[in-house]
CSV table of C-alpha atoms and ligand atoms in Angstrom, one decimal:
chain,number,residue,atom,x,y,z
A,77,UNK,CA,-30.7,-12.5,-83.5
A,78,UNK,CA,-30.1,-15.9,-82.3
A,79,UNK,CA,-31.1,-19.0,-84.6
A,80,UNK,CA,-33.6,-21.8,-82.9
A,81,UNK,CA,-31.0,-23.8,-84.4
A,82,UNK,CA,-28.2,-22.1,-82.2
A,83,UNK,CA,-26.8,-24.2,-79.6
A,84,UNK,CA,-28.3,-22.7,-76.3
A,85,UNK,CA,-26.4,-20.1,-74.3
A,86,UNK,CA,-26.3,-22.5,-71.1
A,87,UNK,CA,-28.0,-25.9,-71.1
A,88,UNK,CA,-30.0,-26.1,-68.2
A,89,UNK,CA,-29.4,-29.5,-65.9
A,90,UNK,CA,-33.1,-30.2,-64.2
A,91,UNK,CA,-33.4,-30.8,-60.9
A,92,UNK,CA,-33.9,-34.8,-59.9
A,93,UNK,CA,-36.8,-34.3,-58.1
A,94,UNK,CA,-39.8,-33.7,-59.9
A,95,UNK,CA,-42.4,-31.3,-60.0
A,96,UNK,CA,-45.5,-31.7,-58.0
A,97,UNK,CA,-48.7,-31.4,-59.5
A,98,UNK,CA,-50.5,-28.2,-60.0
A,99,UNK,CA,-50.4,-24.5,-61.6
A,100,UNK,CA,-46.7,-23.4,-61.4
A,101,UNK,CA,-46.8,-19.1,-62.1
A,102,UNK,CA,-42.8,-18.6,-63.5
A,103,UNK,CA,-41.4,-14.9,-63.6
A,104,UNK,CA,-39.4,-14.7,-66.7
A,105,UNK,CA,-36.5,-12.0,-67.3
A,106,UNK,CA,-37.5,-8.2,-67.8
A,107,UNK,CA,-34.4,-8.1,-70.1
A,108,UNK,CA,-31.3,-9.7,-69.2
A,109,UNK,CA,-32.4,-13.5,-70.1
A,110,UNK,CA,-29.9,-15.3,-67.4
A,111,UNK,CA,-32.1,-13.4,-64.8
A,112,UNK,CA,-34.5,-16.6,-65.0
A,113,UNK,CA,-34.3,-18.6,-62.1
A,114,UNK,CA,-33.2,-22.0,-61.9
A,115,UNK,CA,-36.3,-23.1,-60.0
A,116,UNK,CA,-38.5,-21.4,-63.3
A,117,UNK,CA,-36.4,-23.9,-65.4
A,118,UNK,CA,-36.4,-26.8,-63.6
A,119,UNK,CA,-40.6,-26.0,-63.8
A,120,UNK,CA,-40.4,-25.1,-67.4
A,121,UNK,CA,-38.3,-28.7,-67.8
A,122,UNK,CA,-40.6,-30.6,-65.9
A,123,UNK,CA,-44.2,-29.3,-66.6
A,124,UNK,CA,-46.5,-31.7,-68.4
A,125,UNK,CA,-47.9,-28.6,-70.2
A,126,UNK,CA,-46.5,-25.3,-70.8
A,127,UNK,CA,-48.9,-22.4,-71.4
A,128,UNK,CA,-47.7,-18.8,-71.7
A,129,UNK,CA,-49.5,-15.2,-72.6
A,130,UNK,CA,-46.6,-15.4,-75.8
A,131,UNK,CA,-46.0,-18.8,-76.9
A,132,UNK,CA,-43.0,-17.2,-79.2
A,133,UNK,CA,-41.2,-15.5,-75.9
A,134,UNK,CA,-41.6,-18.5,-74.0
A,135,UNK,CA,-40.1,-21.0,-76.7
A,136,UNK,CA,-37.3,-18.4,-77.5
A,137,UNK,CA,-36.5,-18.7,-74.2
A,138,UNK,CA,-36.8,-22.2,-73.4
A,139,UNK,CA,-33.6,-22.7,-76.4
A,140,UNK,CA,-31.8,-20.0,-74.9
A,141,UNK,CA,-31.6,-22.1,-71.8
A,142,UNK,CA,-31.7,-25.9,-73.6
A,143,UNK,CA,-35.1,-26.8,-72.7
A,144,UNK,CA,-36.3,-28.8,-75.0
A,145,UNK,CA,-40.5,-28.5,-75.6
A,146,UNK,CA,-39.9,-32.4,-76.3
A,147,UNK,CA,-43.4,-32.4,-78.0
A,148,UNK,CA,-45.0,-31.2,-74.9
A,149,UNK,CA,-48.4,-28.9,-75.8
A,150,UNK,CA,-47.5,-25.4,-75.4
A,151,UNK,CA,-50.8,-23.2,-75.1
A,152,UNK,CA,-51.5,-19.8,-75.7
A,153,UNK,CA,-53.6,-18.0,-72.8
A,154,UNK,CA,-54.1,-14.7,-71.4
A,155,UNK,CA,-57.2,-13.0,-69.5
A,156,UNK,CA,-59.0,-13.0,-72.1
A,157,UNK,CA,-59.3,-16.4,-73.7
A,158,UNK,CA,-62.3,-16.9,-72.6
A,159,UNK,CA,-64.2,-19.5,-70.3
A,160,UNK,CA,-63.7,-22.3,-72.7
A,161,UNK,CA,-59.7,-22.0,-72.5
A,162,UNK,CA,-60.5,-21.4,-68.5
A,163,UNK,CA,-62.0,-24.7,-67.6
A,164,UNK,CA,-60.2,-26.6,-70.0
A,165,UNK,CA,-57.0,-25.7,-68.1
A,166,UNK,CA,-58.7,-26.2,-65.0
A,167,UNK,CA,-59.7,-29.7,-65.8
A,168,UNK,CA,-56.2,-30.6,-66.3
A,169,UNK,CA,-54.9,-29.5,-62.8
A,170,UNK,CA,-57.6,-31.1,-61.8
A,171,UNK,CA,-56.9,-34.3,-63.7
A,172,UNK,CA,-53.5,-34.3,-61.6
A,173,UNK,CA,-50.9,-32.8,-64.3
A,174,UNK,CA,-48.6,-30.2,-63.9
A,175,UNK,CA,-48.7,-27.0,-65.9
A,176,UNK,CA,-46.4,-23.9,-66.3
A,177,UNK,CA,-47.4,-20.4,-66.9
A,178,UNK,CA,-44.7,-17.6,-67.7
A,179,UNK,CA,-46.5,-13.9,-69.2
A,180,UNK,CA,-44.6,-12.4,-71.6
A,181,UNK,CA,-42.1,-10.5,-69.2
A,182,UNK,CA,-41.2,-10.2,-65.4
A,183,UNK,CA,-44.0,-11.5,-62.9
A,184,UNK,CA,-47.8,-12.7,-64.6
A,185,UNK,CA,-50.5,-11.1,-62.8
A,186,UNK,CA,-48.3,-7.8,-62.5
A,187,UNK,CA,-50.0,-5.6,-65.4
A,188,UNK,CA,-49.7,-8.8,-67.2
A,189,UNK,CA,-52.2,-11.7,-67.5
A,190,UNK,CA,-52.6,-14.6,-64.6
A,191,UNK,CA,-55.3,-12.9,-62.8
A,192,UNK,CA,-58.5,-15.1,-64.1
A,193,UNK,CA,-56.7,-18.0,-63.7
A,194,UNK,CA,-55.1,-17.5,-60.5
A,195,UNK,CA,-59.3,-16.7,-59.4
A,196,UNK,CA,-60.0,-19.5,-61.0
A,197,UNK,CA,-57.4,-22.1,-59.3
A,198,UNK,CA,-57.9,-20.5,-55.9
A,199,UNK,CA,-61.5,-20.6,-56.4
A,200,UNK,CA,-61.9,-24.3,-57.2
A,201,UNK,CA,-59.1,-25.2,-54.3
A,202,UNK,CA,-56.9,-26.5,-56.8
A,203,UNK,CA,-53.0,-26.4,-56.6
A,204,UNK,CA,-51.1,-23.4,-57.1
A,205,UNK,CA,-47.1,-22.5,-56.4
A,206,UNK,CA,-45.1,-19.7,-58.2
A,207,UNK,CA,-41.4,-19.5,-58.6
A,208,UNK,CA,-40.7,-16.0,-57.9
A,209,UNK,CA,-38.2,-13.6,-59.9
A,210,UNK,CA,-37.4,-10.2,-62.4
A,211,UNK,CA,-40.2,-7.7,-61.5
A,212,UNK,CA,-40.0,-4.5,-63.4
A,213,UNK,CA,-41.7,-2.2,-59.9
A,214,UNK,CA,-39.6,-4.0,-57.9
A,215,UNK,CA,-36.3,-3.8,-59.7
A,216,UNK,CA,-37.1,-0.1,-60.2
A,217,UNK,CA,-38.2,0.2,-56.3
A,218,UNK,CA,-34.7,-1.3,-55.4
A,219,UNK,CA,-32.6,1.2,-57.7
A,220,UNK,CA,-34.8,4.8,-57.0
A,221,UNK,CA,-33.8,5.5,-53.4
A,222,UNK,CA,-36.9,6.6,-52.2
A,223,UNK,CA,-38.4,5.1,-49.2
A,224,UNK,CA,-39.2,0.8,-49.8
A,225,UNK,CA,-40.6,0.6,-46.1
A,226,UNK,CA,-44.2,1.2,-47.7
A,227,UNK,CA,-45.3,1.1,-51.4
A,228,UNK,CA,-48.2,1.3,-54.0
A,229,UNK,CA,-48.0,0.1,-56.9
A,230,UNK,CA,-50.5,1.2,-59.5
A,231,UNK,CA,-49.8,-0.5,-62.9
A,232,UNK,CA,-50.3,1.8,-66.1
A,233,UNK,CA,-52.2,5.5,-65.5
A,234,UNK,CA,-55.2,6.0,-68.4
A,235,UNK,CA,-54.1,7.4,-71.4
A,236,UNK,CA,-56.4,10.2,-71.6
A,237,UNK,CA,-55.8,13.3,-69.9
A,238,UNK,CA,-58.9,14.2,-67.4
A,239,UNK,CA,-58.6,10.3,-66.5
A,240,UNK,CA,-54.6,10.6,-65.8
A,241,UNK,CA,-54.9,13.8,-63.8
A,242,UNK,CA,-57.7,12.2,-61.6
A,243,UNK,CA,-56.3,9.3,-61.2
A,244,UNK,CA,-52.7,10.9,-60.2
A,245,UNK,CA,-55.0,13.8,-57.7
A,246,UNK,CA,-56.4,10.3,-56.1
A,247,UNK,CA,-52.8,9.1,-55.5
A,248,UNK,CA,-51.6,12.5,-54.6
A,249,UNK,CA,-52.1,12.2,-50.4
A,250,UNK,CA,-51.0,8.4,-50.9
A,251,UNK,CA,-48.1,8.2,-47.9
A,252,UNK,CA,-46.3,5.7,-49.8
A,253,UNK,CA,-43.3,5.2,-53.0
A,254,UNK,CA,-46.0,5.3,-55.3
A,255,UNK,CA,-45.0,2.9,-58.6
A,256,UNK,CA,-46.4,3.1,-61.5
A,257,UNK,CA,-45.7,1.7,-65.4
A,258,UNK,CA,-45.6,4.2,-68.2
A,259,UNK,CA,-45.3,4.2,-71.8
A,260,UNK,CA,-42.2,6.2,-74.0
A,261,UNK,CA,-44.7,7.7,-75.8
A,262,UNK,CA,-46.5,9.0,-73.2
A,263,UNK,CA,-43.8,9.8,-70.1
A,264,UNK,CA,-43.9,13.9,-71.4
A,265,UNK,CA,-47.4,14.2,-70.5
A,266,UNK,CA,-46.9,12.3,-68.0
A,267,UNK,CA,-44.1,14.1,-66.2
A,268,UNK,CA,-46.5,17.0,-66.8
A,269,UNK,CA,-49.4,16.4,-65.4
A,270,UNK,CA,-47.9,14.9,-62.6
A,271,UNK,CA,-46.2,18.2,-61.7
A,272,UNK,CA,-49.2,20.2,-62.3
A,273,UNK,CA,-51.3,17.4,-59.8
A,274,UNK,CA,-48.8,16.5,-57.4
A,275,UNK,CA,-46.4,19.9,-57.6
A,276,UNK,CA,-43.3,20.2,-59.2
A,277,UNK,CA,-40.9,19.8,-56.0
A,278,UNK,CA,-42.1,16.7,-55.7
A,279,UNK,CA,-39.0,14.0,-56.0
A,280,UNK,CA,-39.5,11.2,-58.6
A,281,UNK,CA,-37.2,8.4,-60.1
A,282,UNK,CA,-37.6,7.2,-63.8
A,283,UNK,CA,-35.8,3.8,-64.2
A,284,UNK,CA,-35.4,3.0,-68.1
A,285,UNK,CA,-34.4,-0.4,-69.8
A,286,UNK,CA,-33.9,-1.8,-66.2
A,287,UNK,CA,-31.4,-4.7,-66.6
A,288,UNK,CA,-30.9,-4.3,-70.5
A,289,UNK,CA,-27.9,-2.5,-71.7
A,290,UNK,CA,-29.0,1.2,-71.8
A,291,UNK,CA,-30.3,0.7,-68.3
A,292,UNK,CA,-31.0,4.5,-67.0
A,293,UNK,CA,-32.2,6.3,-63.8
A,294,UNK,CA,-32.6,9.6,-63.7
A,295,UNK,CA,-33.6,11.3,-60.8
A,296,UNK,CA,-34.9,15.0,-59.5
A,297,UNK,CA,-38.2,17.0,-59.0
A,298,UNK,CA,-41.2,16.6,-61.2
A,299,UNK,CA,-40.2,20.0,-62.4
A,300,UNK,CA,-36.8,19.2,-63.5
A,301,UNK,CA,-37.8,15.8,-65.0
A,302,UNK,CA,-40.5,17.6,-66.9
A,303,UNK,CA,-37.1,19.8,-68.5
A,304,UNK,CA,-35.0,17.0,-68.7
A,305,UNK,CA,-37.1,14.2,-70.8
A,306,UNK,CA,-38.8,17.5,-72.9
A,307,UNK,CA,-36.4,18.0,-75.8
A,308,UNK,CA,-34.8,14.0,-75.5
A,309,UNK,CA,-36.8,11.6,-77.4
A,310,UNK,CA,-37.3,8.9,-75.1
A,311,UNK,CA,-37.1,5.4,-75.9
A,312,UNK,CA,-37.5,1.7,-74.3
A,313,UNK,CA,-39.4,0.3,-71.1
A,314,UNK,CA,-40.4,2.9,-68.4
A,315,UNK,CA,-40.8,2.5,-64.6
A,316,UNK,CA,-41.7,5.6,-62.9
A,317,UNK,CA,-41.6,6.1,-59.1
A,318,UNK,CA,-42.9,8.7,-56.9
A,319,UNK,CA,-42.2,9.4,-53.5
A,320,UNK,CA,-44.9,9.9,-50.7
A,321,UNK,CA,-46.4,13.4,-50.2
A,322,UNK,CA,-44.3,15.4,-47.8
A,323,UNK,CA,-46.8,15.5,-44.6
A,324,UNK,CA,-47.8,18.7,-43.4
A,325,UNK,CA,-47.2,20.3,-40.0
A,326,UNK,CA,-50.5,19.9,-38.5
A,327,UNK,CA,-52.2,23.0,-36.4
A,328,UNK,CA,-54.6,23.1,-34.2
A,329,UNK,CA,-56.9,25.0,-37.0
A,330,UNK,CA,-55.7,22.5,-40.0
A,331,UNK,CA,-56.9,19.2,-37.4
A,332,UNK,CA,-60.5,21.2,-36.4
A,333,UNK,CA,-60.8,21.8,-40.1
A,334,UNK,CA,-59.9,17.8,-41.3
A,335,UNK,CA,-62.0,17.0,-38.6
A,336,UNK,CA,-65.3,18.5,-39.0
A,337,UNK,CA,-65.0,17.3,-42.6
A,338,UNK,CA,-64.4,13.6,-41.7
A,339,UNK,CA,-67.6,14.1,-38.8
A,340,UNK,CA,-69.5,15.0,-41.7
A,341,UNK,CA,-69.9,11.0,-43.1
A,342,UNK,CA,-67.7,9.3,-40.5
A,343,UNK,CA,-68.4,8.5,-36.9
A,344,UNK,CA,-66.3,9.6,-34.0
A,345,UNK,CA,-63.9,6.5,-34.1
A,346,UNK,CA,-63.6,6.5,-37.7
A,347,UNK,CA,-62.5,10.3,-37.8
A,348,UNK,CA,-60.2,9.8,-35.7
A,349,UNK,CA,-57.9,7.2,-37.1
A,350,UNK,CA,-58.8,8.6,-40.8
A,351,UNK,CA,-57.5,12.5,-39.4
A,352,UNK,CA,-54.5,10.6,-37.6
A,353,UNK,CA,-53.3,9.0,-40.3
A,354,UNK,CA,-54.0,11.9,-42.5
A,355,UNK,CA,-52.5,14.3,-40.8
A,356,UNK,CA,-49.9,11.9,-38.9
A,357,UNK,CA,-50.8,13.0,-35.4
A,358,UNK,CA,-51.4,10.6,-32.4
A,359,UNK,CA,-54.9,9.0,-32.6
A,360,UNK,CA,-55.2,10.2,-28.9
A,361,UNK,CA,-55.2,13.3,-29.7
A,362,UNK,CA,-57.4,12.8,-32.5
A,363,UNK,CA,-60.0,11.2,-30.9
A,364,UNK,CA,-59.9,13.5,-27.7
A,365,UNK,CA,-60.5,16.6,-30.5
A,366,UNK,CA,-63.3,14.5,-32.7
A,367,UNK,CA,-65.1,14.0,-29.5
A,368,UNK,CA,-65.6,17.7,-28.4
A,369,UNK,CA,-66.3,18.6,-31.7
A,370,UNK,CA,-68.8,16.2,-32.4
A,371,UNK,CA,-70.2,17.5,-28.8
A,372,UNK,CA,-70.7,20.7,-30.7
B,1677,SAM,N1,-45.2,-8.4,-65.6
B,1677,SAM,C1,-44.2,-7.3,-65.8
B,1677,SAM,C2,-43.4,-7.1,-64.5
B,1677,SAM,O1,-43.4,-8.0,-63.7
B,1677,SAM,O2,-42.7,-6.1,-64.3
B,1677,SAM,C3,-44.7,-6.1,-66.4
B,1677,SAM,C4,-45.4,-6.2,-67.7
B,1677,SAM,S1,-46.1,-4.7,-68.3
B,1677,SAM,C5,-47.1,-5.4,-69.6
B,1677,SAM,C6,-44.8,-4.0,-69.2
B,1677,SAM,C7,-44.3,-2.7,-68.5
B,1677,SAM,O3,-43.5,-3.0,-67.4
B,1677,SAM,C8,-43.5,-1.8,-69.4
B,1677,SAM,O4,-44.3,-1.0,-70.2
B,1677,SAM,C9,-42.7,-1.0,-68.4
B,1677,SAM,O5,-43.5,0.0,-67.9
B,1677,SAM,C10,-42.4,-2.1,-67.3
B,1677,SAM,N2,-41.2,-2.8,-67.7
B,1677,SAM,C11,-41.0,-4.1,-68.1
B,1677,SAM,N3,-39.7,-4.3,-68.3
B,1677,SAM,C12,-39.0,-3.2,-68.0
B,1677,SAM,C13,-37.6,-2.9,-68.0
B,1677,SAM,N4,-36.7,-3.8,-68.4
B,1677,SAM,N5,-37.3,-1.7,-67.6
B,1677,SAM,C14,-38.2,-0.8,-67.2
B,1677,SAM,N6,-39.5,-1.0,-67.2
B,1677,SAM,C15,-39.9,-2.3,-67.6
């Protein structure tokens, strides 16, 4: 474990210009600590007040880099801090100063706090910027090999089992690399309820420890990761990704059926582009069918 008193791995040389005015979002490394970006340091060097969702993380890795704190207030803030904290760090963008926020890992706002406050700045037409970087989905999206041309990403599924299973049936028609943020603990029951909600042929990715040294992918059917990950004990960070329900060979009978059920709350138009996209046929044809059948 490194000492604060170690020299830092790589002393960071600002940038001459300085940094405007305004709420500056950082991403901050996933794992790998060089993976911070130099723009995030240059911010994290020239912000007039640092706040982070772990004050500890982001002063650990402010000395890894040599940036000195130099005195400057470093606040603690997450989503819930409440309205106080809120305004108060609204007053000072407003007041003209600049401030740095970094959540404790990757991108804030991404199943990490930075929402309220990111409301909040936009809200009050305040100044906002982020310096982009290490994004756990998006590192994982870039390893798995499915499909990147369209993607959902859905943060952490409930804990409890009715709720999981739901909320994987709801993502099961998705046509999208669905991405989603598990727990160790958790990825067994997981992997099986995904199978039994989604079927076990479908073809999913797990990316572990992504850019730390036991950095793992491991990829196959929902059945064989359900066998694989059963008898290992599975440890470290977890991103799982799914990809898009196969679609199914549409029939005359299959597009009557879809389409008398989306008559039944939708209009005519609607119908048609929901049973088009749902079935991936031409909306032509789709709204040539939802016509005569809504005809009678
Ligand atoms: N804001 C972060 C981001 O941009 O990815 C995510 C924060 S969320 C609280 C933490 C979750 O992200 C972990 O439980 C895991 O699912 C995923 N994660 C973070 N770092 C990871 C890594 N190095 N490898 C795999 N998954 C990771």
């Amino acid at each position: 474990m490194r000492q604060a008193s170690d020299p830092p791995e790589v002393a960071h040389k600002p940038a001459l210009r300085a940094i405007p005015p305004g709420l500056h979002f950082i991403s901050t490394p996933i794992g790998a600590a060089r993976d911070i970006t130099l723009r995030a340091l240059d911010v994290l060097a020239g912000a007039v007040v640092l706040v982070a969702e772990d004050t500890r993380t982001l002063r650990h890795l402010m000395e890894i880099h040599g940036v000195p704190l130099n005195g400057r207030p470093l606040i603690a803030y997450h989503d819930h801090s409440g309205n106080g904290l809120l305004q108060r760090l609204l007053a000072l963008i407003e007041d003209g100063k600049t401030l740095a926020y970094a959540s404790e890992a990757g991108t804030p706002l991404i199943s990490d706090p930075g929402f309220e406050l990111a409301r909040a700045v936009a809200a009050a037409g305040l100044p906002m910027t982020a310096a982009p970087g290490p994004c756990a989905a998006i590192c994982a999206l870039t390893l798995s090999g499915l499909p990147s041309d369209r993607f959902l990403f859905a943060g952490f599924p409930p804990a409890a089992q009715g709720a999981r299973r739901s909320f994987l049936a709801d993502l099961a028609p998705v046509q999208a690399t669905l991405i989603l943020y598990e727990s160790p603990k958790r990825l067994r029951a997981f992997l099986a309820d995904l199978a039994l909600t989604l079927g076990g042929t479908r073809q999913v990715v797990i990316c572990r420890e992504l850019t730390k040294r036991f950095e793992e992918v491991s990829r196959g059917t929902a059945d064989e990761l359900v066998a694989q990950f059963a008898t290992r004990e599975v440890k470290g960070e977890i991103v799982v990704l799914i990809d898009r329900a196969p679609v199914a060979q549409a029939t005359e009978a299959s597009i009557d059926a879809a389409l008398d059920a989306a008559l039944a709350t939708m209009s005519v138009k609607d119908a048609a582009t929901f049973v088009s996209q749902t079935l991936g046929i031409p909306r032509k044809i789709a709204y040539q069918a939802a016509l005569d059948r809504s005809k009678g």
